[in-house]
Coordinates of C-alpha atoms (C1' of nucleotides) in Angstrom, one line a residue:
Chain A
M315 CA 131.0 161.0 59.5
H316 CA 132.5 158.8 57.1
P317 CA 134.2 155.3 58.8
N318 CA 137.4 156.0 57.1
L319 CA 137.5 159.0 59.5
T320 CA 136.5 157.0 62.5
L321 CA 137.9 153.5 62.4
L322 CA 141.0 153.7 64.0
R323 CA 139.3 155.3 67.2
T324 CA 137.2 151.8 67.0
Y325 CA 140.5 150.0 67.7
A326 CA 141.7 152.6 69.9
L327 CA 139.0 151.9 72.2
K328 CA 139.3 147.8 72.4
D329 CA 142.0 145.7 72.2
P330 CA 144.6 147.1 69.8
L331 CA 145.7 143.4 69.0
T332 CA 142.4 143.1 66.9
L333 CA 144.3 145.0 64.3
P334 CA 146.1 143.1 61.4
A335 CA 149.7 143.1 62.0
S336 CA 149.8 145.1 58.5
I337 CA 148.3 148.1 60.7
L338 CA 149.7 147.6 64.0
F339 CA 153.4 148.3 64.6
C340 CA 153.2 147.9 68.5
H341 CA 151.2 149.0 71.4
S342 CA 151.6 149.6 75.0
D343 CA 148.9 149.9 77.8
R344 CA 148.4 153.5 76.8
N345 CA 148.9 153.8 73.3
M346 CA 149.1 152.1 70.0
T347 CA 151.4 152.8 66.9
I348 CA 150.3 152.1 63.3
Y349 CA 151.7 152.1 60.2
D350 CA 150.2 155.1 58.3
A351 CA 147.9 154.1 55.8
Y352 CA 149.1 156.5 53.1
P353 CA 152.7 157.3 54.1
K354 CA 153.9 160.8 53.3
S355 CA 157.3 160.3 53.5
M356 CA 159.9 157.3 53.6
F357 CA 158.8 156.4 57.4
H358 CA 155.6 157.3 58.7
F359 CA 153.7 155.9 61.2
L360 CA 150.7 157.2 64.0
V361 CA 151.1 157.2 67.9
L362 CA 147.2 157.3 69.0
P363 CA 146.4 157.2 73.0
R364 CA 144.1 154.0 73.7
A365 CA 140.5 155.1 75.0
S366 CA 137.5 153.7 77.2
S367 CA 133.9 154.3 75.8
T368 CA 131.6 156.3 77.8
S369 CA 129.7 152.9 77.7
N370 CA 131.2 149.8 79.9
K371 CA 130.1 147.6 76.6
L372 CA 133.9 147.5 75.5
A373 CA 135.6 147.6 79.3
S374 CA 134.5 143.7 79.9
P375 CA 137.7 141.4 80.3
E376 CA 136.5 139.2 77.2
T377 CA 138.2 141.7 75.0
G378 CA 141.1 140.4 75.6
G379 CA 144.4 141.0 77.7
G380 CA 145.4 144.0 75.9
V381 CA 142.7 145.8 77.8
V382 CA 145.0 147.2 81.2
S383 CA 144.1 149.6 83.4
Q384 CA 140.9 150.4 81.6
K385 CA 139.6 152.7 84.5
R386 CA 142.7 155.2 83.8
L387 CA 142.2 155.4 80.1
P388 CA 140.8 159.0 79.2
L389 CA 137.3 159.0 77.8
A390 CA 137.4 158.8 73.5
S391 CA 135.4 161.8 73.6
D392 CA 138.1 163.8 75.0
L393 CA 140.2 162.5 72.3
S394 CA 139.1 163.8 69.2
S395 CA 141.7 165.9 68.5
L396 CA 144.7 167.8 70.2
R397 CA 142.0 170.6 70.5
T398 CA 139.6 168.4 72.2
L399 CA 142.0 167.3 74.8
L400 CA 143.4 170.7 75.9
N401 CA 139.8 172.0 76.4
S402 CA 138.7 168.6 78.2
K403 CA 136.3 169.3 81.2
N404 CA 137.1 166.1 82.5
V405 CA 141.1 166.1 81.9
D406 CA 142.8 168.4 83.5
K407 CA 146.2 170.2 82.4
Q408 CA 148.4 167.8 84.1
G409 CA 146.3 164.7 82.7
A410 CA 146.2 166.3 79.4
K411 CA 150.6 166.8 79.7
D412 CA 150.7 163.2 80.8
I413 CA 149.0 161.9 77.8
L414 CA 151.2 164.0 75.5
T415 CA 154.0 162.9 77.2
S416 CA 153.5 159.1 77.1
M417 CA 152.5 159.9 73.5
K418 CA 156.3 161.3 72.8
D419 CA 157.9 158.6 74.8
E420 CA 156.2 155.9 72.8
G421 CA 156.8 158.1 69.8
M422 CA 160.8 158.3 70.8
K423 CA 160.8 154.6 70.7
M424 CA 159.3 154.7 67.1
K425 CA 161.9 157.1 66.3
N426 CA 164.7 154.8 67.4
E427 CA 163.3 151.9 65.5
I428 CA 163.2 154.1 62.5
E429 CA 167.0 155.3 62.9
R430 CA 168.1 151.8 62.8
E431 CA 166.3 151.0 60.0
M432 CA 167.5 154.2 58.1
E433 CA 171.1 153.1 58.8
K434 CA 170.3 149.2 58.2
R435 CA 168.6 150.6 54.5
Y436 CA 170.2 153.6 53.2
G437 CA 173.4 153.9 55.7
F438 CA 172.5 156.9 57.3
V439 CA 170.2 158.8 59.5
W440 CA 168.3 161.9 59.0
D441 CA 166.0 163.6 61.1
V442 CA 162.6 162.2 62.5
W443 CA 159.7 164.8 63.4
M444 CA 156.8 164.1 65.8
G445 CA 153.8 166.2 65.8
F446 CA 150.5 167.0 65.3
H447 CA 148.4 168.5 62.7
G448 CA 146.5 171.9 63.4
A449 CA 143.5 170.8 62.0
P450 CA 143.1 167.0 61.5
S451 CA 140.5 165.7 59.7
M452 CA 140.6 161.8 61.1
E453 CA 138.4 161.8 64.5
H454 CA 141.0 160.5 67.1
L455 CA 144.0 162.1 68.4
H456 CA 147.3 161.2 66.7
M457 CA 150.8 161.9 66.6
H458 CA 152.9 161.7 63.3
V459 CA 156.0 160.2 63.8
I460 CA 157.4 160.9 59.9
S461 CA 160.7 160.9 58.6
S462 CA 162.1 164.6 57.5
D463 CA 162.3 163.8 53.6
L464 CA 158.7 164.2 52.4
V465 CA 159.4 161.8 49.7
S466 CA 156.8 159.3 48.5
E467 CA 154.3 158.5 45.8
K468 CA 151.7 159.2 48.4
L469 CA 152.1 162.8 48.9
K470 CA 150.3 164.0 45.8
H471 CA 148.7 167.3 47.0
K472 CA 149.8 170.9 48.2
K473 CA 147.9 170.6 51.2
H474 CA 150.0 167.0 52.0
Y475 CA 153.1 168.8 51.8
N476 CA 152.1 172.0 53.4
S477 CA 150.5 170.0 56.5
F478 CA 154.1 168.4 57.0
H479 CA 156.3 171.4 56.4
P480 CA 158.4 171.7 59.5
K481 CA 158.3 175.5 59.7
L482 CA 154.9 176.7 58.5
G483 CA 152.9 176.4 61.9
F484 CA 150.3 174.0 60.7
F485 CA 152.2 170.7 61.8
L486 CA 152.6 171.3 65.7
H487 CA 155.7 169.8 66.8
I488 CA 155.4 167.5 70.2
D489 CA 158.1 169.4 71.9
E490 CA 156.6 173.1 70.6
V491 CA 153.3 171.9 72.4
L492 CA 154.9 170.7 75.6
T493 CA 156.5 173.7 76.2
W494 CA 153.0 175.5 76.0
F495 CA 152.5 173.6 79.5
D496 CA 155.4 175.8 81.2
A497 CA 154.6 179.0 79.7
E498 CA 152.5 181.6 81.0
S499 CA 148.5 180.9 81.9
T500 CA 147.5 183.4 79.3
Y501 CA 149.5 181.7 76.4
Y502 CA 148.5 178.5 77.3
Q503 CA 145.0 179.5 77.3
N504 CA 145.8 181.4 73.9
M505 CA 147.0 178.5 72.5
I506 CA 144.4 175.9 72.9
K507 CA 141.8 177.9 71.9
H508 CA 143.2 178.1 68.5
P509 CA 140.2 177.1 66.0
F510 CA 140.9 174.7 63.3
S511 CA 139.8 177.7 60.8
K512 CA 143.3 179.9 62.0
Y513 CA 145.5 176.9 60.3
E514 CA 143.4 176.2 57.2
P515 CA 144.7 178.7 55.1
L516 CA 148.6 177.6 55.9
L517 CA 147.8 174.8 53.6
K518 CA 147.3 177.0 50.7
V519 CA 150.3 179.5 50.6
P520 CA 152.9 178.7 47.8
L521 CA 155.4 175.6 48.1
S522 CA 158.6 176.3 49.6
C523 CA 161.6 173.4 49.9
F524 CA 161.9 173.4 53.9
H525 CA 165.6 172.3 53.2
C526 CA 166.4 175.3 51.2
H527 CA 163.7 177.5 51.3
S528 CA 163.4 177.8 47.2
E529 CA 160.1 178.3 45.9
Q530 CA 158.7 175.6 43.8
K531 CA 156.1 175.9 40.8
N532 CA 154.2 173.0 41.4
I533 CA 153.9 169.4 43.2
P534 CA 155.6 167.3 40.4
T535 CA 158.6 169.9 40.6
L536 CA 158.5 169.8 44.2
K537 CA 158.7 166.1 44.3
K538 CA 161.4 165.7 42.3
H539 CA 163.2 168.6 44.3
L540 CA 162.6 166.9 47.3
Q541 CA 164.0 163.6 46.1
D542 CA 167.4 165.5 44.9
E543 CA 167.6 167.1 48.2
W544 CA 167.4 163.7 49.9
F545 CA 170.0 162.4 47.4
R546 CA 172.4 164.8 48.5
L547 CA 171.9 164.6 52.0
Q548 CA 172.7 160.8 51.4
S549 CA 175.6 161.8 49.2
Q550 CA 176.8 164.3 51.9
N551 CA 176.5 161.6 54.3
E552 CA 178.8 159.6 52.5
R553 CA 181.5 161.9 52.1
K554 CA 181.7 162.5 55.8
K555 CA 181.8 158.6 56.1
R556 CA 185.0 158.7 53.4
K557 CA 186.5 161.5 55.3
L558 CA 186.7 159.1 58.4
E559 CA 187.7 156.6 56.7
V560 CA 190.5 158.7 55.3
H561 CA 191.4 160.1 58.6
E562 CA 191.6 156.9 60.0
C563 CA 193.7 155.4 57.6
S564 CA 196.2 158.7 58.1
L565 CA 195.9 158.1 61.6
L566 CA 197.5 154.6 60.7
N567 CA 199.9 155.4 58.2
D568 CA 201.2 159.0 57.8
K569 CA 202.5 158.3 53.9
V570 CA 199.0 157.1 52.8
E571 CA 198.5 158.8 49.1
I572 CA 195.0 160.2 48.6
K573 CA 194.3 159.2 44.7
F574 CA 191.2 160.2 44.2
I575 CA 189.2 163.4 44.8
V576 CA 186.3 162.9 46.8
P577 CA 183.1 164.3 44.3
Chain G
M1157 CA 149.6 186.1 18.0
H1158 CA 150.2 182.5 17.4
P1159 CA 150.3 181.2 13.8
N1160 CA 147.1 179.1 13.8
L1161 CA 145.1 182.4 15.0
T1162 CA 146.4 184.1 11.5
L1163 CA 146.9 181.4 9.6
L1164 CA 143.3 181.4 7.7
R1165 CA 144.5 185.3 6.9
T1166 CA 147.4 184.2 4.8
Y1167 CA 145.0 182.3 2.6
A1168 CA 142.5 185.1 2.7
L1169 CA 145.0 187.5 1.2
K1170 CA 146.1 185.2 -1.6
D1171 CA 145.0 182.4 -3.8
P1172 CA 142.6 180.3 -1.5
L1173 CA 143.2 177.5 -4.5
T1174 CA 146.9 177.1 -2.3
L1175 CA 144.8 175.8 0.6
P1176 CA 144.5 171.9 0.9
A1177 CA 141.3 170.7 -0.5
S1178 CA 140.6 168.9 2.7
I1179 CA 140.5 172.5 4.3
L1180 CA 139.0 174.8 1.5
F1181 CA 135.1 173.8 0.4
C1182 CA 134.9 176.6 -2.2
H1183 CA 135.4 180.2 -3.1
S1184 CA 134.1 183.4 -4.9
D1185 CA 135.8 186.4 -6.0
R1186 CA 135.1 187.9 -2.3
N1187 CA 134.8 185.3 -0.4
M1188 CA 135.9 181.9 0.8
T1189 CA 134.1 178.7 2.6
I1190 CA 136.4 176.6 4.6
Y1191 CA 135.8 173.6 6.6
D1192 CA 136.0 174.2 10.7
A1193 CA 138.8 172.5 11.7
Y1194 CA 137.2 171.5 15.2
P1195 CA 133.8 171.5 14.0
K1196 CA 131.2 171.9 17.2
S1197 CA 128.0 170.6 15.4
M1198 CA 127.2 167.9 13.0
F1199 CA 128.2 170.4 9.7
H1200 CA 130.2 173.6 10.6
F1201 CA 131.7 175.7 7.5
L1202 CA 133.1 179.2 8.2
V1203 CA 132.8 182.3 5.6
L1204 CA 136.0 184.3 5.1
P1205 CA 135.9 187.7 3.3
R1206 CA 138.9 187.6 0.9
A1207 CA 141.3 190.4 1.4
S1208 CA 144.2 192.3 0.1
S1209 CA 147.4 193.2 1.9
T1210 CA 148.7 196.8 2.6
S1211 CA 151.9 195.6 0.5
N1212 CA 151.7 194.7 -3.3
K1213 CA 154.1 191.7 -2.9
L1214 CA 150.9 189.3 -3.0
A1215 CA 148.5 191.4 -5.2
S1216 CA 150.9 190.2 -8.3
P1217 CA 149.5 188.6 -11.3
E1218 CA 151.7 185.1 -10.3
T1219 CA 149.8 184.5 -7.4
G1220 CA 147.1 182.8 -9.5
G1221 CA 143.6 182.8 -11.0
G1222 CA 142.1 183.0 -8.1
V1223 CA 142.6 186.8 -7.4
V1224 CA 140.3 188.7 -9.2
S1225 CA 139.5 192.3 -8.7
Q1226 CA 142.5 192.9 -6.3
K1227 CA 141.5 196.8 -6.0
R1228 CA 138.1 196.2 -4.8
L1229 CA 139.0 193.7 -1.8
P1230 CA 139.1 195.4 1.5
L1231 CA 142.4 195.4 3.5
A1232 CA 143.2 192.7 5.8
S1233 CA 143.6 195.2 8.5
D1234 CA 140.2 196.2 8.2
L1235 CA 138.8 192.3 8.3
S1236 CA 140.4 191.5 11.5
S1237 CA 137.1 190.8 13.3
L1238 CA 133.3 192.2 13.0
R1239 CA 134.1 195.3 15.4
T1240 CA 137.3 196.3 13.0
L1241 CA 135.3 196.3 10.2
L1242 CA 132.5 198.2 11.9
N1243 CA 134.6 200.5 13.1
S1244 CA 136.8 200.9 10.3
K1245 CA 137.7 204.4 8.4
N1246 CA 138.7 202.8 5.3
V1247 CA 135.3 201.1 5.0
D1248 CA 131.7 203.1 5.0
K1249 CA 128.7 201.9 6.8
Q1250 CA 127.6 200.8 2.9
G1251 CA 130.6 199.1 1.9
A1252 CA 130.5 197.2 5.3
K1253 CA 127.1 196.1 4.9
D1254 CA 128.1 194.8 1.3
I1255 CA 130.7 192.8 2.9
L1256 CA 128.4 190.8 5.5
T1257 CA 125.8 190.9 2.6
S1258 CA 128.3 189.3 0.5
M1259 CA 129.3 186.9 3.4
K1260 CA 125.3 185.9 4.3
D1261 CA 125.0 185.2 0.2
E1262 CA 127.9 182.5 0.6
G1263 CA 126.6 181.2 3.5
M1264 CA 123.0 180.5 2.1
K1265 CA 124.6 178.7 -0.8
M1266 CA 126.7 176.7 2.0
K1267 CA 123.5 176.4 4.6
N1268 CA 121.7 174.7 1.1
E1269 CA 124.7 172.3 0.4
I1270 CA 124.4 171.2 4.2
E1271 CA 120.6 170.8 3.9
R1272 CA 121.0 168.6 1.0
E1273 CA 123.5 166.3 2.8
M1274 CA 121.4 166.4 6.0
E1275 CA 118.7 165.0 3.7
K1276 CA 120.6 162.8 1.9
R1277 CA 122.5 161.1 5.2
Y1278 CA 120.0 161.6 8.1
G1279 CA 116.7 161.8 5.7
F1280 CA 115.6 164.6 7.5
V1281 CA 116.4 168.5 7.8
W1282 CA 116.9 171.0 10.4
D1283 CA 118.1 174.3 11.2
V1284 CA 121.7 176.0 10.5
W1285 CA 122.8 178.9 12.1
M1286 CA 124.7 181.6 10.4
G1287 CA 126.8 184.6 12.4
F1288 CA 129.8 185.6 14.5
H1289 CA 131.1 184.9 18.0
G1290 CA 131.0 188.0 20.0
A1291 CA 134.6 187.7 21.3
P1292 CA 136.3 185.6 18.2
S1293 CA 140.0 184.5 18.7
M1294 CA 141.2 184.2 15.3
E1295 CA 142.5 187.1 13.3
H1296 CA 140.2 187.1 10.4
L1297 CA 136.8 187.8 10.0
H1298 CA 135.1 184.6 9.9
M1299 CA 131.2 183.4 9.9
H1300 CA 130.4 180.5 11.5
V1301 CA 127.8 178.3 9.3
I1302 CA 126.8 175.6 11.5
S1303 CA 123.8 173.0 11.5
S1304 CA 121.8 173.6 14.7
D1305 CA 122.6 170.1 16.9
L1306 CA 126.1 171.0 18.8
V1307 CA 126.6 167.4 18.5
S1308 CA 130.0 167.0 17.7
E1309 CA 133.1 165.3 19.4
K1310 CA 135.2 168.5 19.3
L1311 CA 132.7 170.1 21.7
K1312 CA 134.1 170.0 24.9
H1313 CA 134.2 173.1 27.0
K1314 CA 131.3 175.1 28.4
K1315 CA 133.0 178.1 26.5
H1316 CA 132.5 175.7 23.2
Y1317 CA 129.1 175.6 23.9
N1318 CA 128.0 178.9 25.2
S1319 CA 129.7 180.6 22.1
F1320 CA 127.2 178.8 19.9
H1321 CA 124.1 179.3 22.2
P1322 CA 121.5 180.6 19.7
K1323 CA 119.9 182.5 22.4
L1324 CA 122.6 184.0 24.7
G1325 CA 123.8 186.6 23.0
F1326 CA 127.6 185.4 22.4
F1327 CA 126.7 184.3 19.0
L1328 CA 125.6 186.9 16.7
H1329 CA 122.6 185.7 14.1
I1330 CA 124.1 187.5 10.6
D1331 CA 119.9 188.4 10.4
E1332 CA 120.4 190.3 13.5
V1333 CA 123.5 192.0 12.8
L1334 CA 122.1 193.2 9.5
T1335 CA 119.4 194.9 11.3
W1336 CA 121.8 197.0 12.9
F1337 CA 122.1 198.8 9.8
D1338 CA 118.9 199.9 9.3
A1339 CA 118.2 201.0 12.9
E1340 CA 118.3 204.4 14.2
S1341 CA 122.4 205.9 14.1
T1342 CA 122.0 205.7 17.6
Y1343 CA 121.8 202.1 18.3
Y1344 CA 123.8 201.3 15.5
Q1345 CA 126.7 203.4 16.9
N1346 CA 126.0 201.5 20.0
M1347 CA 126.4 198.0 18.9
I1348 CA 129.5 198.3 17.1
K1349 CA 131.5 199.9 20.1
H1350 CA 130.5 196.5 22.0
P1351 CA 133.7 195.5 23.5
F1352 CA 134.6 191.9 23.7
S1353 CA 134.8 192.4 27.6
K1354 CA 131.0 192.4 27.2
Y1355 CA 130.9 189.1 25.5
E1356 CA 133.2 187.1 27.7
P1357 CA 131.0 186.9 30.8
L1358 CA 128.4 184.7 28.6
L1359 CA 130.7 182.2 28.1
K1360 CA 130.7 181.0 31.8
V1361 CA 127.1 181.1 32.5
P1362 CA 125.3 178.0 33.3
L1363 CA 125.1 175.1 30.6
S1364 CA 121.1 175.6 29.6
C1365 CA 120.0 173.4 26.8
F1366 CA 118.9 175.5 23.6
H1367 CA 116.1 173.3 22.9
C1368 CA 114.2 172.6 25.9
H1369 CA 116.0 175.8 28.5
S1370 CA 116.9 173.0 31.1
E1371 CA 120.0 173.4 33.0
Q1372 CA 122.6 170.8 32.5
K1373 CA 124.9 170.7 35.3
N1374 CA 128.6 169.3 33.4
I1375 CA 129.5 168.8 30.0
P1376 CA 129.2 165.0 29.8
T1377 CA 125.5 165.4 30.7
L1378 CA 125.0 168.0 28.9
K1379 CA 126.4 166.2 25.5
K1380 CA 124.0 163.5 25.9
H1381 CA 121.2 165.8 26.3
L1382 CA 121.9 167.3 23.0
Q1383 CA 122.5 163.8 21.5
D1384 CA 118.9 162.6 22.8
E1385 CA 117.5 165.7 21.6
W1386 CA 118.8 165.3 17.9
F1387 CA 117.2 161.8 18.2
R1388 CA 113.8 163.0 19.2
L1389 CA 114.2 165.8 16.3
Q1390 CA 114.9 163.0 14.1
S1391 CA 112.2 160.4 15.1
Q1392 CA 109.9 163.3 15.0
N1393 CA 110.9 163.9 11.8
E1394 CA 110.1 160.1 11.0
R1395 CA 106.6 160.4 12.6
K1396 CA 105.9 163.2 10.6
K1397 CA 106.8 161.2 7.5
R1398 CA 104.8 158.4 8.3
K1399 CA 101.8 160.3 8.9
L1400 CA 102.1 161.7 5.6
E1401 CA 102.3 158.2 3.7
V1402 CA 99.4 156.8 5.7
H1403 CA 97.5 160.1 4.6
E1404 CA 98.3 159.3 1.1
C1405 CA 97.7 155.8 1.4
S1406 CA 93.8 156.8 2.8
L1407 CA 93.5 158.9 -0.2
L1408 CA 93.9 156.3 -2.5
N1409 CA 92.0 153.8 -0.4
D1410 CA 89.3 154.8 2.3
K1411 CA 89.4 151.2 3.3
V1412 CA 92.9 150.6 4.1
E1413 CA 93.1 149.1 7.8
I1414 CA 96.0 150.5 9.6
K1415 CA 98.0 147.3 11.5
F1416 CA 100.5 149.6 13.4
I1417 CA 100.6 152.2 16.1
V1418 CA 103.0 154.9 15.0
P1419 CA 105.5 154.8 18.1
Chain J
dT455 C1' 143.1 169.1 57.2
dA456 C1' 141.3 160.5 55.2
dT457 C1' 141.2 159.0 49.6
dT458 C1' 139.1 158.8 45.1
dC459 C1' 136.8 159.9 41.5
dC460 C1' 134.9 163.5 38.1
dG461 C1' 134.7 167.9 36.0
dA462 C1' 135.6 172.5 36.1
dT463 C1' 139.2 175.6 36.2
dA464 C1' 143.5 178.1 35.1
dG465 C1' 148.3 178.7 32.6
dT466 C1' 151.3 177.2 29.0
dG467 C1' 153.0 176.5 25.0
dA468 C1' 152.2 176.0 20.4
dC469 C1' 156.0 177.7 15.4
Chain Y
dG682 C1' 136.7 183.6 22.9
dT683 C1' 142.3 178.8 18.4
dC684 C1' 144.0 173.5 20.9
dA685 C1' 146.4 170.2 23.6
dC686 C1' 148.8 169.6 27.8
dT687 C1' 149.4 169.8 32.7
dA688 C1' 148.0 170.8 37.1
dT689 C1' 144.9 172.9 40.6
dC690 C1' 140.7 173.2 42.4
dG691 C1' 136.2 171.7 43.9
dG692 C1' 132.7 168.6 45.4
dA693 C1' 130.4 164.2 46.2
dA694 C1' 130.9 159.9 47.6
dT695 C1' 133.0 156.3 50.2
dG696 C1' 131.8 151.2 53.9
dA697 C1' 128.7 148.3 55.7
dG698 C1' 125.4 146.1 61.9

DNA sequence: TATTCCGATAGTGAC
DNA sequence: GTCACTATCGGAATGAG
């Protein structure tokens, strides 16, 4: 396994504060949130559960104040992926649900941060998705917290796009995953056994816009279209805001004359 | 059909002298020889048979002194390709053989020119191939006259290389084609019916050096190897020449001492 | 489904 | 099998105690 695919695991195992500030966004006892090195949307973060190694080498107090409740952290080997976690013999169903719930909580905080930043930078707020890839390649469980635009220079390939398409089935929304725990046992057993090979073909299906379902014939075309869709969202929002302002204005003064047509 | 694929036919139909000097090399009553616009070897020419059109528009004397014996020229429609010629209802077997023989004669003259130029520029002579592509794309019968090196900037793709590989079967040597006429009738009938679809797959076979049969894993590697093979030919030839010189020297003076090792 | 680099492959448009 | 252009697809390497 190449280091790039396991690098983050080494940080999940020790003090997150050893991560450069340019990578680590924040952390808690159980999770850490990092900037995705190759953001596929205007906002893109990863939430990773912290882990203990099977050896005790990294569990000593010298590793820093960031390591808390080391004994309660799951083993790294059980956190390779969602599949590994849900099929672990060391972590029971409730334990798995706890881990995912704490990741969701961490993600919700991140989502709030993102929304504040959306408002500040762009004057409006759009959706934020949270979830997992059905067939991840990086060797440590990670939940994507990603704004719903997929407008990014780093989005270059069909598999990049399809892996985040919110209705395709490759991207597993955290809320969807959590419903598995409350479903019938057979359904739960079914979902947690899904092999990667079931998800892989989804990455090769034709490019369809997640906003309007139009089919796009290639990546450059899709990227222009996604940018346009985002501009449309932004201007729609500005229209709404203007209407609100006009409405407020009307309340103050019934005789105000509207001299412009909202475009 | 794109102009590029029929352009030369228009010249084959009228006075070759209307062709720019940078394209036309020479011509006779029955054939014209042109520079290949995208030479796949150090020397690369095309021999095209001249034709008359079905209409009389282009047969008038005003088209220039180059048009001779217009009545005896084959129809352009019978000269689309080797296959067309050999299956034509207007040209009998002997007529087809005549056309091909005259093309060969023209090619042999070209070959002599090339060999003079090889000697002049590079100090030695290597082989020149003459023949047809099993599945040509240009819409007028053309015989390639091409030096046996395949060293050229314009050789860029696998299909370029394989289409000239002298032992693959896609490149039909003129002498091979002429033997069809003297073979049994069933063999002749068999060869002239070969559809393009029989030749196409040959263009996709792995790259093997026509000198040493070594397999080359991609085009850049093959091109370096072909260049090396050509350098080897050249230096082999220089060694032979030096030996000759040494031998002549020995004849003149038995006591001459050879002070250098031929590399 | 980490990226990047290289090269092969596929589709198109060319006037 | 015309070229040139664009884009996709496919493999291999990748860092570094």
